XYZ file of C-alpha atoms in Angstrom:
316
model
C 201.842 143.031 158.773
C 198.765 142.986 156.363
C 195.785 145.332 157.306
C 192.478 143.919 157.966
C 191.103 146.155 154.894
C 193.019 143.863 152.625
C 191.298 140.886 153.829
C 188.521 139.590 151.384
C 184.893 138.537 151.937
C 185.915 135.228 150.669
C 188.749 134.826 153.552
C 186.488 136.047 156.000
C 183.748 133.396 155.059
C 186.389 130.587 154.943
C 187.322 131.513 158.502
C 183.493 131.217 159.452
C 183.218 127.916 157.911
C 186.431 126.535 159.251
C 185.364 127.835 163.071
C 181.979 125.893 162.734
C 183.607 122.872 160.960
C 187.011 122.535 162.348
C 188.383 121.036 159.021
C 190.076 122.619 156.081
C 188.781 119.531 154.053
C 185.382 119.694 154.810
C 185.352 123.709 154.235
C 187.293 123.189 150.858
C 184.837 120.868 149.643
C 181.840 122.621 150.768
C 183.108 126.197 149.261
C 184.488 124.219 146.141
C 187.981 125.237 146.854
C 191.387 123.721 147.061
C 192.647 122.791 150.274
C 195.931 124.872 150.003
C 193.649 128.014 149.313
C 191.747 127.484 152.582
C 195.164 127.023 154.164
C 196.431 130.370 152.561
C 193.404 132.395 153.722
C 193.948 131.372 157.500
C 197.648 132.067 157.091
C 196.778 135.603 155.804
C 194.380 136.147 158.961
C 197.092 134.817 161.329
C 199.316 137.539 159.786
C 196.524 140.309 160.453
C 196.006 139.313 164.018
C 199.186 137.888 164.940
C 197.483 134.579 166.307
C 197.267 131.094 165.186
C 193.257 131.456 165.311
C 193.301 127.548 165.141
C 195.235 124.710 166.900
C 195.110 121.124 165.549
C 194.218 118.834 168.298
C 193.151 115.242 167.637
C 192.819 115.958 163.693
C 190.490 118.804 164.659
C 191.236 122.515 164.324
C 189.882 124.055 167.453
C 189.578 127.821 167.809
C 191.644 129.747 170.179
C 190.131 132.348 172.322
C 190.913 135.314 169.636
C 189.244 133.512 167.156
C 186.203 132.981 169.583
C 186.089 136.584 169.734
C 186.498 137.418 165.991
C 183.987 135.058 164.751
C 181.253 137.354 166.312
C 182.321 140.286 164.174
C 183.517 138.759 161.292
C 180.356 136.792 161.114
C 178.392 139.851 161.158
C 180.741 141.110 158.182
C 179.764 138.380 156.285
C 175.897 138.359 156.978
C 175.957 142.220 155.859
C 177.903 141.491 152.703
C 175.317 138.700 151.969
C 172.394 140.954 152.355
C 174.006 143.460 150.287
C 174.390 141.049 147.407
C 170.843 139.672 147.975
C 169.581 143.191 147.513
C 171.866 143.984 144.460
C 170.464 140.682 143.030
C 166.659 141.695 143.312
C 167.175 145.095 142.133
C 168.842 143.596 138.936
C 166.251 140.876 138.581
C 163.288 143.241 139.168
C 164.512 145.931 136.674
C 161.968 146.806 134.045
C 162.861 145.156 130.618
C 164.046 147.685 127.914
C 161.609 149.096 125.577
C 162.358 148.111 121.999
C 160.805 150.066 119.215
C 160.949 148.940 115.562
C 160.998 151.644 113.064
C 162.008 152.858 109.738
C 165.457 154.827 109.304
C 163.352 157.978 108.190
C 161.834 157.964 111.788
C 164.646 156.948 114.051
C 166.580 160.160 114.456
C 165.898 161.225 118.408
C 163.414 158.688 119.050
C 164.989 157.027 122.164
C 165.976 160.427 123.557
C 162.240 161.441 123.148
C 160.902 158.292 124.615
C 163.475 158.758 127.800
C 162.204 162.280 128.316
C 158.710 161.592 128.169
C 159.239 158.738 130.687
C 160.605 161.154 133.061
C 157.865 163.538 132.464
C 155.309 160.991 133.110
C 157.209 160.104 136.469
C 158.611 156.796 135.153
C 161.909 155.300 135.812
C 164.457 157.852 135.100
C 166.869 155.045 134.051
C 164.401 153.276 131.670
C 166.148 151.230 128.899
C 165.244 152.476 125.353
C 166.734 150.993 122.341
C 165.364 151.166 118.499
C 165.750 148.076 115.742
C 165.027 148.313 112.253
C 161.499 147.602 111.097
C 161.072 144.568 108.708
C 158.438 142.375 107.502
C 159.117 140.041 110.640
C 158.125 143.053 112.946
C 154.454 142.151 113.130
C 155.361 138.577 114.782
C 157.871 140.231 116.998
C 155.239 142.607 118.508
C 152.922 139.803 119.114
C 155.516 137.693 120.466
C 156.602 140.561 123.000
C 159.940 141.029 121.594
C 159.217 144.867 120.720
C 156.889 147.270 122.282
C 155.682 149.071 118.966
C 156.589 149.662 115.415
C 156.640 152.899 113.296
C 156.606 152.032 109.393
C 154.770 152.784 106.307
C 152.320 150.220 105.774
C 149.158 149.152 107.874
C 148.717 145.825 109.533
C 146.036 143.490 108.949
C 146.679 141.312 112.135
C 143.980 141.358 114.597
C 146.115 141.153 117.565
C 147.518 144.708 116.635
C 146.275 148.009 116.519
C 147.373 149.638 113.265
C 147.075 153.540 113.656
C 147.715 155.690 110.744
C 149.246 158.979 112.153
C 150.394 161.510 109.378
C 150.869 161.737 105.593
C 153.786 163.115 103.641
C 152.872 166.140 101.908
C 155.795 167.053 99.529
C 159.426 165.713 99.526
C 162.877 167.216 99.657
C 165.912 166.323 97.227
C 168.918 165.513 98.851
C 172.282 165.848 97.083
C 175.966 167.085 97.311
C 176.250 170.669 98.179
C 177.648 171.423 94.668
C 175.860 168.958 92.755
C 174.778 170.050 89.174
C 171.292 169.272 90.086
C 170.596 172.479 91.876
C 170.904 174.267 88.603
C 167.800 172.572 87.352
C 165.536 171.055 90.147
C 163.140 169.261 87.837
C 162.222 165.608 87.721
C 163.258 165.182 84.044
C 166.903 166.398 85.360
C 166.667 164.151 88.405
C 166.504 161.153 86.219
C 169.888 161.762 84.692
C 171.754 160.849 88.138
C 171.797 157.591 90.018
C 169.440 157.387 93.184
C 170.127 156.566 96.927
C 167.213 154.377 98.281
C 166.518 153.623 101.870
C 166.216 149.822 102.714
C 162.610 150.620 103.847
C 160.715 152.917 101.373
C 157.186 154.195 101.970
C 155.714 152.798 98.781
C 154.178 149.459 97.693
C 156.586 146.701 96.941
C 159.494 148.902 97.726
C 159.037 151.059 94.580
C 160.548 154.283 93.954
C 158.226 157.056 92.324
C 160.986 158.801 90.610
C 162.219 155.069 89.387
C 158.575 154.557 87.826
C 158.570 157.940 86.549
C 162.112 157.601 84.804
C 160.785 154.062 83.061
C 157.796 155.709 82.022
C 160.227 158.309 80.121
C 162.205 155.043 78.562
C 165.105 156.002 80.985
C 165.488 153.329 83.604
C 166.858 154.724 86.848
C 170.117 153.631 88.000
C 170.353 152.832 91.907
C 173.637 153.957 93.085
C 173.080 152.430 96.733
C 170.384 150.842 98.800
C 171.334 152.031 102.186
C 170.222 150.521 105.688
C 170.069 153.841 107.492
C 170.337 157.666 107.176
C 174.185 157.735 108.090
C 174.950 155.103 105.210
C 172.826 157.246 102.952
C 174.709 160.315 103.622
C 178.053 158.780 103.090
C 176.739 157.775 99.559
C 175.559 161.240 98.639
C 178.663 163.044 99.806
C 181.066 160.423 97.691
C 178.702 160.566 94.436
C 176.356 162.423 92.358
C 173.532 160.182 93.568
C 170.467 162.142 94.707
C 167.895 161.130 97.209
C 164.280 162.024 97.876
C 163.166 162.181 101.405
C 159.625 163.098 102.600
C 160.145 162.991 106.506
C 161.555 166.647 107.480
C 163.246 165.251 110.566
C 165.518 163.242 108.414
C 165.953 165.603 105.699
C 167.364 167.916 108.674
C 169.495 165.230 109.861
C 170.913 164.706 106.020
C 171.288 168.696 105.680
C 173.138 169.124 108.719
C 175.853 166.998 107.397
C 178.798 168.884 105.876
C 178.822 168.620 102.030
C 175.158 167.672 101.650
C 172.191 170.041 100.635
C 168.358 169.551 100.962
C 165.928 171.478 98.842
C 161.965 170.913 98.846
C 160.699 169.700 95.437
C 158.459 172.302 93.911
C 154.663 171.297 94.457
C 153.853 170.695 90.605
C 156.921 168.626 90.364
C 156.126 166.525 93.242
C 152.661 165.931 92.139
C 154.008 164.505 88.855
C 156.370 162.392 90.705
C 153.619 160.868 92.654
C 151.207 159.985 89.802
C 149.756 156.714 90.298
C 150.957 156.787 94.126
C 149.265 157.842 97.434
C 150.475 160.235 99.828
C 153.080 158.022 101.885
C 151.270 157.287 105.197
C 153.160 156.729 108.466
C 151.517 153.964 110.870
C 151.889 153.218 114.412
C 151.567 149.557 115.309
C 150.620 148.743 118.922
C 149.713 145.266 120.639
C 146.039 144.605 121.663
C 145.382 142.175 124.719
C 142.793 139.586 124.284
C 139.986 142.280 125.158
C 141.072 144.314 122.266
C 142.701 147.208 124.446
C 146.259 148.160 123.629
C 148.890 146.830 126.078
C 151.343 149.685 125.973
C 150.948 152.598 128.574
C 149.026 155.548 127.204
C 152.127 158.026 127.847
C 154.027 155.550 125.369
C 151.279 155.516 122.687
C 151.192 159.530 123.089
C 154.613 160.030 122.840
C 154.970 158.001 119.758
C 152.382 159.907 117.825
C 153.762 163.367 119.103
C 157.077 162.108 117.721
C 155.955 161.040 114.387
C 153.751 164.164 113.778
C 156.936 166.544 114.993
C 159.172 164.658 112.980
C 157.177 165.941 109.892
C 157.039 169.582 110.864
């Protein structure tokens, strides 16, 4: 004999519908099922309770005495099941949409976790969904359209719908290369331009120009680009497997790269750094946030503060 625990909610629903309508054809049509499936469900219940449950009279299925008693209990089970489903659907539909932050790769390390931690500290939803996406020239419109919550990048926005806030400037870059690279014997920019460079897809300079590339051109020695990496992981792979070098100004990104086996990082001497940046302003990190029609920022204050603190901490 089958156990009641093996009977599905759908079988219980078929029983309750058949009790009310007395026709397998009508029940099958109303529940969008085949008649054989309805019949199999009733057969399963007959085995469990060892009772015919329904007896055919004049082309109508009439409930037995046991079926009358069962209907009370099984209909309660069905009602409870529907209530649980409705609660689950309501919770899913009322869940907060994920917070998406567009950011440059230099400022992505640990960003999502930082927001999650601060959300909990500010008594926000502990299950808050956070994700990051790559900053691009489309990020302005995505922020205005509500597709992202904020953007972290190296250029200001002039769109009136956005607050474009300068947070911090890089002050000094770090050279990144293989641990046993010959560059470490002479860390001068005149030696650096002897090797190809790895660039990140998003650079903190106008028109994506590299200061070392400009310097190399001024010396009549055009810089070779080994790879343009979309993220730090890809950049690390290129550095480990070549004699290419890379210059990064965000300390958190430097620490991430230096933590990878086979890669070394060292701060560029101040005089060399200044010579490298001749004709360039110090790179500035900006935070973009959407404004409401009255000019006020839409994002909650705790999120703004979290993003600003994260950017500042990433440079220390």
